[in-house]
Structures are given as C-alpha cells and as structure tokens.
PDB file of C-alpha atoms in Angstrom:
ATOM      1  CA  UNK A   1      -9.935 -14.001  -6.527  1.00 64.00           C
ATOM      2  CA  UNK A   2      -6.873 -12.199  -6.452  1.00 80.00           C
ATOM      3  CA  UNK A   3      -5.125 -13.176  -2.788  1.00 89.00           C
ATOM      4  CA  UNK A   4      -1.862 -12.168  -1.636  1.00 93.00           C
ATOM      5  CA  UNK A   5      -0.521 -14.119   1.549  1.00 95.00           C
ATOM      6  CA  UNK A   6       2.791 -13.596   3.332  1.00 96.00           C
ATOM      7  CA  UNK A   7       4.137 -16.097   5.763  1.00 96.00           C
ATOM      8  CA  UNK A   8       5.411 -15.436   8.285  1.00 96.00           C
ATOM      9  CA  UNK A   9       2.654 -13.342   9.854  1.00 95.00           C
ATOM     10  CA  UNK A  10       4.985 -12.175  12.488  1.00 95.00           C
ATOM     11  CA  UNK A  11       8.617 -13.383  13.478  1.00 96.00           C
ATOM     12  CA  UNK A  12      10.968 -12.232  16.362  1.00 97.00           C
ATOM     13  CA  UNK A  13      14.654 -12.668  15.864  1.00 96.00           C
ATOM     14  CA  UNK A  14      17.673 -11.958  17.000  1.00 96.00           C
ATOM     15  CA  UNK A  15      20.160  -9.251  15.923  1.00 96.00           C
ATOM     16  CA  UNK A  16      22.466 -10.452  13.482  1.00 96.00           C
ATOM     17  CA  UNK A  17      20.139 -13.140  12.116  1.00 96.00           C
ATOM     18  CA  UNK A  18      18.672 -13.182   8.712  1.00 97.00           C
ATOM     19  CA  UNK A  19      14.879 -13.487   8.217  1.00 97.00           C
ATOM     20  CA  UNK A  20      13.096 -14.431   5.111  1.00 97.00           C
ATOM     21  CA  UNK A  21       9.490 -13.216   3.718  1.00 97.00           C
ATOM     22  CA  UNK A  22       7.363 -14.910   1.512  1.00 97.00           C
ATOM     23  CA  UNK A  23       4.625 -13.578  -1.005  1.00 96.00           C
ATOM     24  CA  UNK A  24       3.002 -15.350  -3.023  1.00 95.00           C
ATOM     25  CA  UNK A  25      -0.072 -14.899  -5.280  1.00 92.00           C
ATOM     26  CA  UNK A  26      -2.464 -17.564  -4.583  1.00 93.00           C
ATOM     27  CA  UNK A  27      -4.767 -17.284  -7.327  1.00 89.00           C
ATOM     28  CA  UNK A  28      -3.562 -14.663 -10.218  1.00 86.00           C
ATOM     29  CA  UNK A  29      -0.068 -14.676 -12.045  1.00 86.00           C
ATOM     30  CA  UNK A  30       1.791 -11.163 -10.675  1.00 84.00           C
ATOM     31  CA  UNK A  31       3.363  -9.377 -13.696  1.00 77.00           C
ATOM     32  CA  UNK A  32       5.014  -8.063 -10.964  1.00 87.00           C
ATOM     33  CA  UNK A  33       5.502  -8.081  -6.877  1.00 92.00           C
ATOM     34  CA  UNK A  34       6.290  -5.293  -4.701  1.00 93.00           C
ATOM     35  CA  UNK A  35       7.713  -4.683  -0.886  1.00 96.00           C
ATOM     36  CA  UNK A  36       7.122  -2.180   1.374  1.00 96.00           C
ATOM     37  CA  UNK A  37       7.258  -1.122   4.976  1.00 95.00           C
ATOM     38  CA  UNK A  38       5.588   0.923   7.255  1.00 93.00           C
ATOM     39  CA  UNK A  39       6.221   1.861  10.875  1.00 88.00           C
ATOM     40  CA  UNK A  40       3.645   2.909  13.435  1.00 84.00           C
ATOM     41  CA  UNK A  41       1.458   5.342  12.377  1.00 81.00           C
ATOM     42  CA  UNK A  42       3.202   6.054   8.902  1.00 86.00           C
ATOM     43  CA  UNK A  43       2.730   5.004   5.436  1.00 90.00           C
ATOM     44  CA  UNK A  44       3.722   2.332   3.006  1.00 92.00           C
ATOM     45  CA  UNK A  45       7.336   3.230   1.365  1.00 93.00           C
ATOM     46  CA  UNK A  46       7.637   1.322  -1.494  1.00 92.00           C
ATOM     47  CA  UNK A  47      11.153  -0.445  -1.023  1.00 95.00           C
ATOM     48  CA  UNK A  48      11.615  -2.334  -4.335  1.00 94.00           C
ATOM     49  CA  UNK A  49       9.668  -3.880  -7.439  1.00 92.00           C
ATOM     50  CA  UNK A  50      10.345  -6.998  -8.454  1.00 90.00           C
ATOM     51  CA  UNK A  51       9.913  -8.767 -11.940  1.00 85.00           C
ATOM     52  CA  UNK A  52       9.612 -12.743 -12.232  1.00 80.00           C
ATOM     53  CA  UNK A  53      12.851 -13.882 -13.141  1.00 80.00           C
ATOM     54  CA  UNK A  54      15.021 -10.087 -13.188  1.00 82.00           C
ATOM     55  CA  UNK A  55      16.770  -8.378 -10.705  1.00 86.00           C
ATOM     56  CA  UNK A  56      14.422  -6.130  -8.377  1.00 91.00           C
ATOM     57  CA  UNK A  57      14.965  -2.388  -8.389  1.00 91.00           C
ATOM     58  CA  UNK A  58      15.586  -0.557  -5.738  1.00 94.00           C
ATOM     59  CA  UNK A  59      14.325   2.634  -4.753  1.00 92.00           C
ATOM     60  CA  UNK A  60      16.812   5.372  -3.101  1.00 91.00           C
ATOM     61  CA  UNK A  61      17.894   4.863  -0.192  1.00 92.00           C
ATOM     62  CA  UNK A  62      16.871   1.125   0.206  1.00 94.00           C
ATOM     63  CA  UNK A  63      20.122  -1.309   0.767  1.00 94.00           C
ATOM     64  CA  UNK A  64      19.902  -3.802  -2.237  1.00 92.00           C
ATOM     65  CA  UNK A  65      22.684  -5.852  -0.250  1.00 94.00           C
ATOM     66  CA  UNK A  66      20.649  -5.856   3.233  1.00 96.00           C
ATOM     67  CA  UNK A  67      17.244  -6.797   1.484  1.00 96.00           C
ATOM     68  CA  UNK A  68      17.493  -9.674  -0.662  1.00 95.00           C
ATOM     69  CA  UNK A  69      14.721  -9.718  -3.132  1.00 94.00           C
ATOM     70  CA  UNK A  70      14.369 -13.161  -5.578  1.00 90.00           C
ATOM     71  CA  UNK A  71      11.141 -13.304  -7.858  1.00 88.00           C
ATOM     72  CA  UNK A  72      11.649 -16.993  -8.561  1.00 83.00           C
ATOM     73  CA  UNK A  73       8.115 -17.429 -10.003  1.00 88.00           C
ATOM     74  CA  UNK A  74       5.029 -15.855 -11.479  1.00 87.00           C
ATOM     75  CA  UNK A  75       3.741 -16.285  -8.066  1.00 91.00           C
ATOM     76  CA  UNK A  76       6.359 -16.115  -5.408  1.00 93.00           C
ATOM     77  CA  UNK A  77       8.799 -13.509  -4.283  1.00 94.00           C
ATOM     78  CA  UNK A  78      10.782 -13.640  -1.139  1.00 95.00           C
ATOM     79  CA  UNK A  79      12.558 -10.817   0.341  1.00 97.00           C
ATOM     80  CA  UNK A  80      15.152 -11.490   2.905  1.00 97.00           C
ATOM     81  CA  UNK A  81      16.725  -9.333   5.685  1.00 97.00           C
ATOM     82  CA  UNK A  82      20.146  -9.894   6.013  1.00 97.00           C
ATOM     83  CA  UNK A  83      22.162  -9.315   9.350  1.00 96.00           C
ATOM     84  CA  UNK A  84      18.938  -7.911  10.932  1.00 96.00           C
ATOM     85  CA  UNK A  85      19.417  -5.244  13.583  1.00 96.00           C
ATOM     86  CA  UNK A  86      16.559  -3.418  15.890  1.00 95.00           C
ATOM     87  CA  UNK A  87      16.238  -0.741  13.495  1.00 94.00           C
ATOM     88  CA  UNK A  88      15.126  -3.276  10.987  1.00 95.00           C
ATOM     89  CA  UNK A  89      12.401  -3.625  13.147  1.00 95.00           C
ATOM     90  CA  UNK A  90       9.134  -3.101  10.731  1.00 95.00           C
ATOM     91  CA  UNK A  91       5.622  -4.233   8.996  1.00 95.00           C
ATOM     92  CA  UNK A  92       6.557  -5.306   5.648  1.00 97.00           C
ATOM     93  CA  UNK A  93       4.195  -5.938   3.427  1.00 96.00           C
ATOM     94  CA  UNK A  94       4.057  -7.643   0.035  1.00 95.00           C
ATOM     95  CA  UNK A  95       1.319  -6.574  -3.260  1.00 93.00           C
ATOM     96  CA  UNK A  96       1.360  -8.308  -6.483  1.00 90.00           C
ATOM     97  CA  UNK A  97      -0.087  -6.715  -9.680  1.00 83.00           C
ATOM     98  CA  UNK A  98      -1.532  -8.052 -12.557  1.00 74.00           C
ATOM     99  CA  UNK A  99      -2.925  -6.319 -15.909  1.00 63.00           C
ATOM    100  CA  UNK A 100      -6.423  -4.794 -14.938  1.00 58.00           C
ATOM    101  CA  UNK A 101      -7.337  -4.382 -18.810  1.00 54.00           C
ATOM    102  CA  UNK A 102      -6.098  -0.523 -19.084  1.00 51.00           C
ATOM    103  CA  UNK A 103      -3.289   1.624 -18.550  1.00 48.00           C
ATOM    104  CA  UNK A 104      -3.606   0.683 -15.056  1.00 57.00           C
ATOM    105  CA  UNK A 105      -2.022  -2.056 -12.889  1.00 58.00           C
ATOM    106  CA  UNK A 106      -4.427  -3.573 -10.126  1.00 71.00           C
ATOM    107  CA  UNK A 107      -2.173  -4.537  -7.043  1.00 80.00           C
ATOM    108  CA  UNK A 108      -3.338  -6.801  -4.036  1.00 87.00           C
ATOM    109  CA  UNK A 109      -1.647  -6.150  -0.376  1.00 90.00           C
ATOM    110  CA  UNK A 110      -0.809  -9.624   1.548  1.00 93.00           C
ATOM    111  CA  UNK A 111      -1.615  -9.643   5.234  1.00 93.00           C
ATOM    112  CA  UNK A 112       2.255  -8.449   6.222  1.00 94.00           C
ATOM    113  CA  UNK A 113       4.627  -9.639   8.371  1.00 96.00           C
ATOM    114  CA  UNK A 114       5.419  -7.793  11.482  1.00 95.00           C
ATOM    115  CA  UNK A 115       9.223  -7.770  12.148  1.00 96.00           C
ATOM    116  CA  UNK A 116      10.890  -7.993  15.736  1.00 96.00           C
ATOM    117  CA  UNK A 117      14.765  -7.499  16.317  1.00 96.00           C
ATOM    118  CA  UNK A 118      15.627  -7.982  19.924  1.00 96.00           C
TER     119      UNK A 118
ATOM    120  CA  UNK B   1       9.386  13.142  -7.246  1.00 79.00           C
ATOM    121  CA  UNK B   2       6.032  12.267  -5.745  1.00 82.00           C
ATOM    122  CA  UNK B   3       4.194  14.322  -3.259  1.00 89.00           C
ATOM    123  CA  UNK B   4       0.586  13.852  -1.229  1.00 94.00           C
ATOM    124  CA  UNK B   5      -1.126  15.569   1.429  1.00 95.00           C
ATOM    125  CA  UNK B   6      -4.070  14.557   3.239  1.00 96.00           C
ATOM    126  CA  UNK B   7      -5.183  15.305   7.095  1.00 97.00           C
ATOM    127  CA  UNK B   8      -4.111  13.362   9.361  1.00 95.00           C
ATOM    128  CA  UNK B   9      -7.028  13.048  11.686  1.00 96.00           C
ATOM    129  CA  UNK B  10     -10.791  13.103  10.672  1.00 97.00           C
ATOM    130  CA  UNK B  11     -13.971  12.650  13.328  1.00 97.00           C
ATOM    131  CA  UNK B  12     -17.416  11.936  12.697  1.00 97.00           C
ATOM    132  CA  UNK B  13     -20.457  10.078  14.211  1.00 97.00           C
ATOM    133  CA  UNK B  14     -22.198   6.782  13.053  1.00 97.00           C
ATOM    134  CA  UNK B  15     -24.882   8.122  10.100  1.00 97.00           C
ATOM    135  CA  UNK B  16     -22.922  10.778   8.696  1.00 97.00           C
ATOM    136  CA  UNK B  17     -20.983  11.660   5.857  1.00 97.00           C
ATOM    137  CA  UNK B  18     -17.188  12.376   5.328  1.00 98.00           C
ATOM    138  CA  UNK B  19     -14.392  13.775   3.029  1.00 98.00           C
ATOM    139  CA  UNK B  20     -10.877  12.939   2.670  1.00 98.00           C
ATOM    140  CA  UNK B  21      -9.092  15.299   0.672  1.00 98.00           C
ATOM    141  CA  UNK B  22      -5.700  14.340  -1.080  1.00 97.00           C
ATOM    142  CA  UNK B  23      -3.743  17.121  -3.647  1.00 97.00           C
ATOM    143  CA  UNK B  24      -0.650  15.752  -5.433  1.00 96.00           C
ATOM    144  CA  UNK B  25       2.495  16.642  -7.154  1.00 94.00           C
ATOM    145  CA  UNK B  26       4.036  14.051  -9.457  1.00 91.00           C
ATOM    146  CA  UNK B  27       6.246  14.146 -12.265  1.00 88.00           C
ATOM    147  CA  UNK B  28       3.957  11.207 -13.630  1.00 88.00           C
ATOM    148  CA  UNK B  29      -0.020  10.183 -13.376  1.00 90.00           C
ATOM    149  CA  UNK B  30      -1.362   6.974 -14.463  1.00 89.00           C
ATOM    150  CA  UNK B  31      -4.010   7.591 -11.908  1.00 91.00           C
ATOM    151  CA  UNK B  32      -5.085   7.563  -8.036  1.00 93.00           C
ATOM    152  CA  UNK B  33      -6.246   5.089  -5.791  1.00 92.00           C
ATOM    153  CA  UNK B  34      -7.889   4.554  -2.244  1.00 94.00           C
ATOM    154  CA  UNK B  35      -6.505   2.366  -0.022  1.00 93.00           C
ATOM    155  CA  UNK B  36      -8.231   1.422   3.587  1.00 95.00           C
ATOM    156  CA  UNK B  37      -5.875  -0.071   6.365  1.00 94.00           C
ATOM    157  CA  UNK B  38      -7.181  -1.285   9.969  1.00 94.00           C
ATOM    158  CA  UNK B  39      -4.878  -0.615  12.942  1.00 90.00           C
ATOM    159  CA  UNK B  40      -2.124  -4.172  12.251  1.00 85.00           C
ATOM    160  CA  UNK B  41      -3.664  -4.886   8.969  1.00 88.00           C
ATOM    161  CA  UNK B  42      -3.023  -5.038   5.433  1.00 86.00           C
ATOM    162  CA  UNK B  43      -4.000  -2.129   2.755  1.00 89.00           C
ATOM    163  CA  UNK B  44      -7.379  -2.832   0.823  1.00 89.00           C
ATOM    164  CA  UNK B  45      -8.442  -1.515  -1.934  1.00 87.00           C
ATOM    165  CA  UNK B  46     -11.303   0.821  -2.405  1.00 91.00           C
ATOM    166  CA  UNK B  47     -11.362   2.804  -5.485  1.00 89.00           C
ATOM    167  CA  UNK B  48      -9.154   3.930  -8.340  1.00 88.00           C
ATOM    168  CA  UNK B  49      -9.324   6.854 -10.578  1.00 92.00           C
ATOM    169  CA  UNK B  50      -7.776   7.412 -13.918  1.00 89.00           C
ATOM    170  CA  UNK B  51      -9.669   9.564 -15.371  1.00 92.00           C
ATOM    171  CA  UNK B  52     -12.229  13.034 -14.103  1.00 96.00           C
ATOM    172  CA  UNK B  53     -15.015  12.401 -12.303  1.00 96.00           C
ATOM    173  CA  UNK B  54     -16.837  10.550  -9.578  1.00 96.00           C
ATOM    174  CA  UNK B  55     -16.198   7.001  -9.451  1.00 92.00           C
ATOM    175  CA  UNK B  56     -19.100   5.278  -6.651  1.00 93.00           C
ATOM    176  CA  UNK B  57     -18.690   1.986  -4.857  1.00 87.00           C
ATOM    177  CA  UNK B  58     -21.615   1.019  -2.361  1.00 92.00           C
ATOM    178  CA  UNK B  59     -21.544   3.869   0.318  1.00 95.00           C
ATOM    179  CA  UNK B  60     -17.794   4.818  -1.083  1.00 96.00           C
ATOM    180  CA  UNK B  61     -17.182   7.198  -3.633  1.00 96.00           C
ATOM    181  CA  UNK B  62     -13.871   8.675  -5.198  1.00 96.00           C
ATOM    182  CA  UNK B  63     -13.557  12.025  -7.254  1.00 97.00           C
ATOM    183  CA  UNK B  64     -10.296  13.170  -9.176  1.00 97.00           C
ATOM    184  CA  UNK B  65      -9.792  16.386 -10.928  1.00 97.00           C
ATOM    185  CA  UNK B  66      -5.874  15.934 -12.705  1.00 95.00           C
ATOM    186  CA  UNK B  67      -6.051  19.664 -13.480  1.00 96.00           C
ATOM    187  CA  UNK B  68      -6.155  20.260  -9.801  1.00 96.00           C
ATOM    188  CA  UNK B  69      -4.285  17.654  -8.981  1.00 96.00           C
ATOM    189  CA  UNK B  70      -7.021  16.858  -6.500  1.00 96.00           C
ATOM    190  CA  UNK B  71      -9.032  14.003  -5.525  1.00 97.00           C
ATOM    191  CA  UNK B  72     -11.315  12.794  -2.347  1.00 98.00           C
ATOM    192  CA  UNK B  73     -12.970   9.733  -0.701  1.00 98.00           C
ATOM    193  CA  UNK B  74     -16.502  10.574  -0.004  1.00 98.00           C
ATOM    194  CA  UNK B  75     -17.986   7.898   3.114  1.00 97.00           C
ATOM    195  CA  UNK B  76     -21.365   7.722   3.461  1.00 97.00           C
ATOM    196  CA  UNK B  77     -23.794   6.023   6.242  1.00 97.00           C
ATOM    197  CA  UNK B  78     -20.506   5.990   8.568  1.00 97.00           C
ATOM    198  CA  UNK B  79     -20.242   2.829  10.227  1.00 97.00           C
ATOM    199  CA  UNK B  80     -18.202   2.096  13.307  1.00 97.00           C
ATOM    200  CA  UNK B  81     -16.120  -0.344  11.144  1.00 96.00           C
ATOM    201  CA  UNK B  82     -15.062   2.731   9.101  1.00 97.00           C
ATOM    202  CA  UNK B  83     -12.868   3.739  11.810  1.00 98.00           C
ATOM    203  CA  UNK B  84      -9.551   2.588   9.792  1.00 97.00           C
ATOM    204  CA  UNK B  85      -6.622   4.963   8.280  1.00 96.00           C
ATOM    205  CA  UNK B  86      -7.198   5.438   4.635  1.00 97.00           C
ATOM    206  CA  UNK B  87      -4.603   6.344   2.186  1.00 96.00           C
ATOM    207  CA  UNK B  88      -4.535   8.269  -1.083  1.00 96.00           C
ATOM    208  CA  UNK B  89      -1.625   6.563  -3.499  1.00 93.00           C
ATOM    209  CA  UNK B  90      -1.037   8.337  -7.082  1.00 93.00           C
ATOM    210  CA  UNK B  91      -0.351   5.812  -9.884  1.00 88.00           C
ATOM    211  CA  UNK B  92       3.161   7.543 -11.153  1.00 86.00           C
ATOM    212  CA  UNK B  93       4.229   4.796 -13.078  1.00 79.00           C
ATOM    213  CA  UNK B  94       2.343   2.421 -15.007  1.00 72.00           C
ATOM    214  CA  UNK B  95       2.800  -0.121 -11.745  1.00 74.00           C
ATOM    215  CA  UNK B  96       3.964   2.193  -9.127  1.00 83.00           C
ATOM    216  CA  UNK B  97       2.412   3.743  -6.615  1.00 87.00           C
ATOM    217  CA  UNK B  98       3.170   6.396  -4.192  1.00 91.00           C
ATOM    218  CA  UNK B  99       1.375   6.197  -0.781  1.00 92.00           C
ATOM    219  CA  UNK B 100       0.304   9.341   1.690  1.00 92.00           C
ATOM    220  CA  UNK B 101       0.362   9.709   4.686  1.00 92.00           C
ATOM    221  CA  UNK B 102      -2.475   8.484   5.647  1.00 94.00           C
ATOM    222  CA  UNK B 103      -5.717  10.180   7.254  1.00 97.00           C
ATOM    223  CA  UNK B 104      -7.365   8.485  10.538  1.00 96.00           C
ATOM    224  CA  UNK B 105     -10.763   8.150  10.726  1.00 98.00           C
ATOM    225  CA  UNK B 106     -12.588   8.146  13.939  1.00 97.00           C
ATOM    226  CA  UNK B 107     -16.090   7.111  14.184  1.00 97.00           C
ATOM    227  CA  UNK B 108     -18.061   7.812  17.084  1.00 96.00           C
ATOM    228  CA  UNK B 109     -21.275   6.585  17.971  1.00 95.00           C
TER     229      UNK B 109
END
C-alpha cells in the first residue's frame, strides 16, 4: 500500500507555456500533499504543503502566483507552472502523508516529473 | 530555521559496512528520517527515528541521539544496488520535513 504516482513522468515545453503536475494517492487518503524540487545533484526543497480543500502554503521564496497548487481531493493535488521559463527547468516531485499512529506523519514520494523548458 | 550536514561522498566495497553521519539544528524535532534516492528516481523511505536509540531494518539500521542532535544510517552486507544518494530529513513540524544534502554512496566491487 501506500503509492504515490505523478503523471507526467517527464514533459518538454516551451517557454512561456504552462505545465500541469499531477499527484495523486492511489491507495491511502493524504491528510496532506507536498511539492518539491531538486536539481542535479542537490536535495529536495520543500516548495509548498497543501491541505485537501485550503489554500497551500508557501515556503519563502517560492512564487505562489508562478506555481499553482489546487488540493481538489483527499487524493489528488496538481501543481501547475505558469509562464514556464528555462530556469523552471527541474525534478519535481510530489509525497502525500497520512497519520502513521504517533506524533509522526508517514509521507510517500511519487516517481517525479522531470521538467524541460526549451 | 533548519540545518543538516552530512558528507557528500562515501566509498566502500561489496561485503562491508558503512556510516552516514547527519548532525542537525532545528528550531523544532518531531523526529528524523532516512530517505534513499537512485540517480533519476524518486526518494524511498528507509527508517525514521523519533525517539533515542537504534532503530534496525534488514541490513539497515538508524541511530538518533536528540541531545546531540545526531543521528546515522548504518549499511551492512553492501550490495552494489546500495550505490544510491541517501538523505537525512529532520521531522520539524508535525508533517514537515527538511531534507540534506544528500551523501553519495559508491559501491565497488
């Protein structure tokens, strides 16, 4: 149990163009979804959590206008990148937590979505 | 704010035994966790510690001390597959985790 996927897996675009992520939890109800990204050879910066039915929060320094987060259901959250430009360019990846029966939330990564702006 | 440090780079052969180190700062712990990521993959889990102590899992094991704000991931029987980046990620919020760096593992025959 427990399965995060993302679609798309990968997606090339062109700059200017808006690109949309999926995330959904295929098996569990997420309390709550999260993005992040990573480029090469770095680590995961959490960009926003996102509550079913809320507005996500944003953490500092992440454009709440240029990534569109909607948590339309216990198991889907979409993030979308407005007006993307090269420097968008990116592995996002998705993790939904649910209640692991402590003070602790459990989250599971989806596969990510690689990110190309020509 | 959130801090970790881990090495970047680790080597060892097929057979043997390694540490990752991670030390913290945070201005709050729910607890730390062990993530393992494959060049172009996804993070998976490995281990989470809330509390002191060794926490084992098959041939992967995970300490924590909070009063040193210190914690490892202890590999065992190193298998080429190991070769991965793994990540240390304190808990500072009851759903919010902050990632290092990362630490490569090489494994060499």
């Amino acid at each position: 149990g427990a399965v995060v996927s993302q679609h798309p897996s990968w997606v090339i675009c062109k700059s200017g163009t808006s690109v949309k992520i999926e995330c959904r939890s295929l098996d569990f109800q997420a309390t709550t979804m999260f993005w992040y990204r990573q480029f090469p050879k770095q680590s995961l910066m959490l960009m926003a959590t996102s509550n079913e039915g809320s507005k996500a929060t944003y953490e500092q320094g992440v454009e709440k206008d240029k990534f569109l987060i909607n948590h339309a259901s216990l198991t889907l959250s979409t993030l979308t990148v407005t007006s993307a430009h090269p420097e968008d360019s990116s592995f996002y990846i998705c993790s939904a937590s649910r209640v692991s029966g402590g003070a602790y939330n459990e989250q599971f990564f989806g596969p990510g979505t690689r990110l190309t702006v020509l | 704010g959130q801090s970790l440090e881990q090495p970047s780079e680790v080597t060892a052969v097929e057979g043997a035994i390694v540490q990752i180190n991670c030390t913290y700062q945070t201005s709050g712990f729910y607890g730390l966790s062990w993530y393992q990521q494959h060049d172009g993959g996804a993070p998976t889990f490995l281990s989470y510690n809330g509390l002191d102590g060794l926490e084992e899992t098959g041939r992967f094991s995970s300490f924590l001390s909070r009063s040193d704000s210190y914690g490892y991931l202890l590999l065992q029987e190193l298998q080429m597959k190991d070769s991965a980046s793994y990540f240390c990620a304190v808990a500072y919020n009851f759903n919010k985790f902050y990632f290092g760096s990362g630490t490569k593992l090489n494994v060499k025959p």
